[in-house]
Amino acid sequence: MNLHVTTADRTLLPRGLIKRPRSAAELRIVGKVRELINDMNAAQVAGNDELNHPLLSTDGLRREAAAGKSTTPEPAALPPHVPVRRFKFRLGARVVFGGMHATVVGRDASWCGRQLYRIHIAGESYGRPFRLVSAPYLERHPEDSGRRPATN
């Protein structure tokens, strides 16, 4: 079925069929990729080894590995590990997250020392009763406010 849709009434078309103008940045990227592919094809025809690098070729990877060149990038250096000496909340502590009352059911620390807590929200949880929350977003429950901080 062919349906003529005027440009004024685009609500009848699904989003994927609505033509959108391309941005200048997108056109530059497409142009650069086309130039690269054309240069690589021209170098392959001319036999120029400097530009003759196939994008995905096992033969090229094997040649680089045989020549001693690394085919994978160097691993990124991680920041130094920061251990958590004292957690802000103990297991079983009652906390408040975004106005919802919850209980701490697990805790962990990131590599950089951020405290992460697994909480179980009591009552209305908007379909997600278990969440992973960073310590700055949790507050002590008003009834537990007079108690001491967590012990490890």
mmCIF file of C-alpha atoms in Angstrom:
data_model
loop_
_atom_site.group_PDB
_atom_site.id
_atom_site.type_symbol
_atom_site.label_atom_id
_atom_site.label_comp_id
_atom_site.label_asym_id
_atom_site.label_seq_id
_atom_site.Cartn_x
_atom_site.Cartn_y
_atom_site.Cartn_z
ATOM 1 C CA MET A 1 0.000 0.000 0.000
ATOM 2 C CA ASN A 2 1.423 3.333 -1.047
ATOM 3 C CA LEU A 3 0.415 6.258 1.065
ATOM 4 C CA HIS A 4 1.195 9.820 0.149
ATOM 5 C CA VAL A 5 2.141 11.790 3.248
ATOM 6 C CA THR A 6 2.546 15.527 3.021
ATOM 7 C CA THR A 7 5.487 17.168 4.735
ATOM 8 C CA ALA A 8 3.100 18.963 7.057
ATOM 9 C CA ASP A 9 1.694 15.688 8.405
ATOM 10 C CA ARG A 10 4.670 13.579 9.458
ATOM 11 C CA THR A 11 2.852 11.991 12.382
ATOM 12 C CA LEU A 12 1.703 9.163 10.105
ATOM 13 C CA LEU A 13 5.277 7.963 9.508
ATOM 14 C CA PRO A 14 7.424 5.952 11.896
ATOM 15 C CA ARG A 15 10.547 7.796 13.100
ATOM 16 C CA GLY A 16 12.877 5.674 11.018
ATOM 17 C CA LEU A 17 11.257 6.817 7.788
ATOM 18 C CA ILE A 18 11.362 10.543 8.537
ATOM 19 C CA LYS A 19 14.243 12.142 6.678
ATOM 20 C CA ARG A 20 16.528 14.180 8.883
ATOM 21 C CA PRO A 21 19.129 16.699 7.788
ATOM 22 C CA ARG A 22 22.738 15.627 8.319
ATOM 23 C CA SER A 23 24.948 17.780 10.468
ATOM 24 C CA ALA A 24 28.164 19.282 9.168
ATOM 25 C CA ALA A 25 30.231 17.157 11.581
ATOM 26 C CA GLU A 26 28.594 13.954 10.337
ATOM 27 C CA LEU A 27 29.284 14.922 6.724
ATOM 28 C CA ARG A 28 32.969 15.636 7.564
ATOM 29 C CA ILE A 29 33.369 12.222 9.225
ATOM 30 C CA VAL A 30 31.784 10.419 6.279
ATOM 31 C CA GLY A 31 34.011 12.372 3.882
ATOM 32 C CA LYS A 32 37.194 11.533 5.817
ATOM 33 C CA VAL A 33 36.316 7.823 5.905
ATOM 34 C CA ARG A 34 35.692 7.836 2.160
ATOM 35 C CA GLU A 35 39.066 9.570 1.581
ATOM 36 C CA LEU A 36 40.838 6.993 3.763
ATOM 37 C CA ILE A 37 39.261 4.062 1.940
ATOM 38 C CA ASN A 38 40.019 5.571 -1.470
ATOM 39 C CA ASP A 39 43.674 6.220 -0.437
ATOM 40 C CA MET A 40 44.031 2.642 0.844
ATOM 41 C CA ASN A 41 42.585 1.209 -2.373
ATOM 42 C CA ALA A 42 44.870 3.409 -4.485
ATOM 43 C CA ALA A 43 47.897 2.364 -2.417
ATOM 44 C CA GLN A 44 47.008 -1.293 -2.805
ATOM 45 C CA VAL A 45 46.773 -0.932 -6.589
ATOM 46 C CA ALA A 46 50.037 1.062 -6.746
ATOM 47 C CA GLY A 47 51.842 -1.307 -4.350
ATOM 48 C CA ASN A 48 52.675 1.429 -1.813
ATOM 49 C CA ASP A 49 53.366 -0.362 1.493
ATOM 50 C CA GLU A 50 53.041 2.738 3.685
ATOM 51 C CA LEU A 51 49.332 3.187 3.013
ATOM 52 C CA ASN A 52 48.519 -0.428 2.171
ATOM 53 C CA HIS A 53 47.042 -1.437 5.544
ATOM 54 C CA PRO A 54 43.811 -3.391 5.198
ATOM 55 C CA LEU A 55 41.211 -2.467 7.781
ATOM 56 C CA LEU A 56 40.384 -6.024 8.857
ATOM 57 C CA SER A 57 42.827 -8.569 7.547
ATOM 58 C CA THR A 58 44.242 -11.560 9.362
ATOM 59 C CA ASP A 59 47.177 -11.589 6.948
ATOM 60 C CA GLY A 60 48.115 -8.053 7.983
ATOM 61 C CA LEU A 61 47.859 -8.954 11.670
ATOM 62 C CA ARG A 62 50.005 -12.054 11.144
ATOM 63 C CA ARG A 63 52.656 -9.991 9.317
ATOM 64 C CA GLU A 64 52.743 -7.426 12.140
ATOM 65 C CA ALA A 65 52.979 -10.180 14.766
ATOM 66 C CA ALA A 66 55.819 -11.888 12.861
ATOM 67 C CA ALA A 67 57.659 -8.556 12.618
ATOM 68 C CA GLY A 68 57.385 -8.145 16.390
ATOM 69 C CA LYS A 69 54.900 -5.285 16.265
ATOM 70 C CA SER A 70 52.211 -5.307 18.917
ATOM 71 C CA THR A 71 48.702 -5.821 17.543
ATOM 72 C CA THR A 72 47.006 -4.783 20.788
ATOM 73 C CA PRO A 73 47.296 -1.470 22.607
ATOM 74 C CA GLU A 74 49.196 -1.241 25.873
ATOM 75 C CA PRO A 75 47.007 -1.804 28.931
ATOM 76 C CA ALA A 76 45.880 1.341 30.702
ATOM 77 C CA ALA A 77 47.583 2.130 33.992
ATOM 78 C CA LEU A 78 45.127 1.938 36.871
ATOM 79 C CA PRO A 79 45.166 4.525 39.634
ATOM 80 C CA PRO A 80 46.538 3.309 42.957
ATOM 81 C CA HIS A 81 44.174 1.159 45.005
ATOM 82 C CA VAL A 82 42.568 3.037 47.911
ATOM 83 C CA PRO A 83 41.387 0.694 50.677
ATOM 84 C CA VAL A 84 38.353 1.647 52.772
ATOM 85 C CA ARG A 85 39.279 1.661 56.441
ATOM 86 C CA ARG A 86 35.819 2.366 57.847
ATOM 87 C CA PHE A 87 32.438 2.078 56.159
ATOM 88 C CA LYS A 88 29.818 4.739 56.820
ATOM 89 C CA PHE A 89 26.940 2.244 57.337
ATOM 90 C CA ARG A 90 26.920 -1.219 58.910
ATOM 91 C CA LEU A 91 25.116 -4.224 57.418
ATOM 92 C CA GLY A 92 21.478 -4.097 58.464
ATOM 93 C CA ALA A 93 21.546 -0.333 59.046
ATOM 94 C CA ARG A 94 18.390 1.560 58.194
ATOM 95 C CA VAL A 95 18.993 4.352 55.704
ATOM 96 C CA VAL A 96 17.052 6.850 53.597
ATOM 97 C CA PHE A 97 17.619 7.051 49.831
ATOM 98 C CA GLY A 98 15.729 9.742 47.929
ATOM 99 C CA GLY A 99 13.001 9.859 50.573
ATOM 100 C CA MET A 100 12.559 6.064 50.572
ATOM 101 C CA HIS A 101 13.382 4.003 53.658
ATOM 102 C CA ALA A 102 15.786 1.130 53.024
ATOM 103 C CA THR A 103 18.051 -1.414 54.709
ATOM 104 C CA VAL A 104 21.720 -2.031 53.878
ATOM 105 C CA VAL A 105 22.074 -5.661 52.742
ATOM 106 C CA GLY A 106 25.611 -5.486 51.341
ATOM 107 C CA ARG A 107 28.557 -3.154 50.998
ATOM 108 C CA ASP A 108 31.651 -2.962 48.891
ATOM 109 C CA ALA A 109 34.319 -0.489 47.840
ATOM 110 C CA SER A 110 35.413 0.548 44.385
ATOM 111 C CA TRP A 111 39.066 0.476 43.338
ATOM 112 C CA CYS A 112 39.310 4.208 44.081
ATOM 113 C CA GLY A 113 37.811 3.847 47.568
ATOM 114 C CA ARG A 114 34.202 4.855 46.947
ATOM 115 C CA GLN A 115 31.779 3.132 49.276
ATOM 116 C CA LEU A 116 29.009 1.252 47.452
ATOM 117 C CA TYR A 117 25.997 -0.136 49.290
ATOM 118 C CA ARG A 118 23.425 -2.692 48.194
ATOM 119 C CA ILE A 119 20.135 -1.641 49.710
ATOM 120 C CA HIS A 120 16.645 -3.136 49.926
ATOM 121 C CA ILE A 121 13.906 -0.523 49.760
ATOM 122 C CA ALA A 122 10.943 -1.110 52.070
ATOM 123 C CA GLY A 123 7.550 -0.141 50.690
ATOM 124 C CA GLU A 124 7.118 1.493 47.284
ATOM 125 C CA SER A 125 10.332 1.033 45.286
ATOM 126 C CA TYR A 126 9.103 1.883 41.770
ATOM 127 C CA GLY A 127 9.726 -1.678 40.559
ATOM 128 C CA ARG A 128 13.335 -1.896 41.797
ATOM 129 C CA PRO A 129 13.505 -3.009 45.436
ATOM 130 C CA PHE A 130 17.261 -3.774 45.316
ATOM 131 C CA ARG A 131 19.678 -1.020 44.278
ATOM 132 C CA LEU A 132 23.381 -0.269 44.321
ATOM 133 C CA VAL A 133 23.977 3.210 45.772
ATOM 134 C CA SER A 134 27.069 5.297 46.515
ATOM 135 C CA ALA A 135 27.501 6.504 50.116
ATOM 136 C CA PRO A 136 26.941 10.252 49.514
ATOM 137 C CA TYR A 137 23.371 9.532 48.361
ATOM 138 C CA LEU A 138 22.410 7.728 51.568
ATOM 139 C CA GLU A 139 21.365 9.299 54.865
ATOM 140 C CA ARG A 140 20.904 7.730 58.258
ATOM 141 C CA HIS A 141 17.358 6.764 59.155
ATOM 142 C CA PRO A 142 15.947 9.289 61.687
ATOM 143 C CA GLU A 143 15.460 6.548 64.290
ATOM 144 C CA ASP A 144 19.102 5.425 63.918
ATOM 145 C CA SER A 145 20.579 8.943 64.021
ATOM 146 C CA GLY A 146 21.709 8.706 67.662
ATOM 147 C CA ARG A 147 23.660 5.471 67.141
ATOM 148 C CA ARG A 148 27.370 5.208 66.510
ATOM 149 C CA PRO A 149 28.797 4.834 62.986
ATOM 150 C CA ALA A 150 29.402 1.424 61.530
ATOM 151 C CA THR A 151 32.079 -0.888 62.807
ATOM 152 C CA ASN A 152 33.971 -3.041 60.363
#
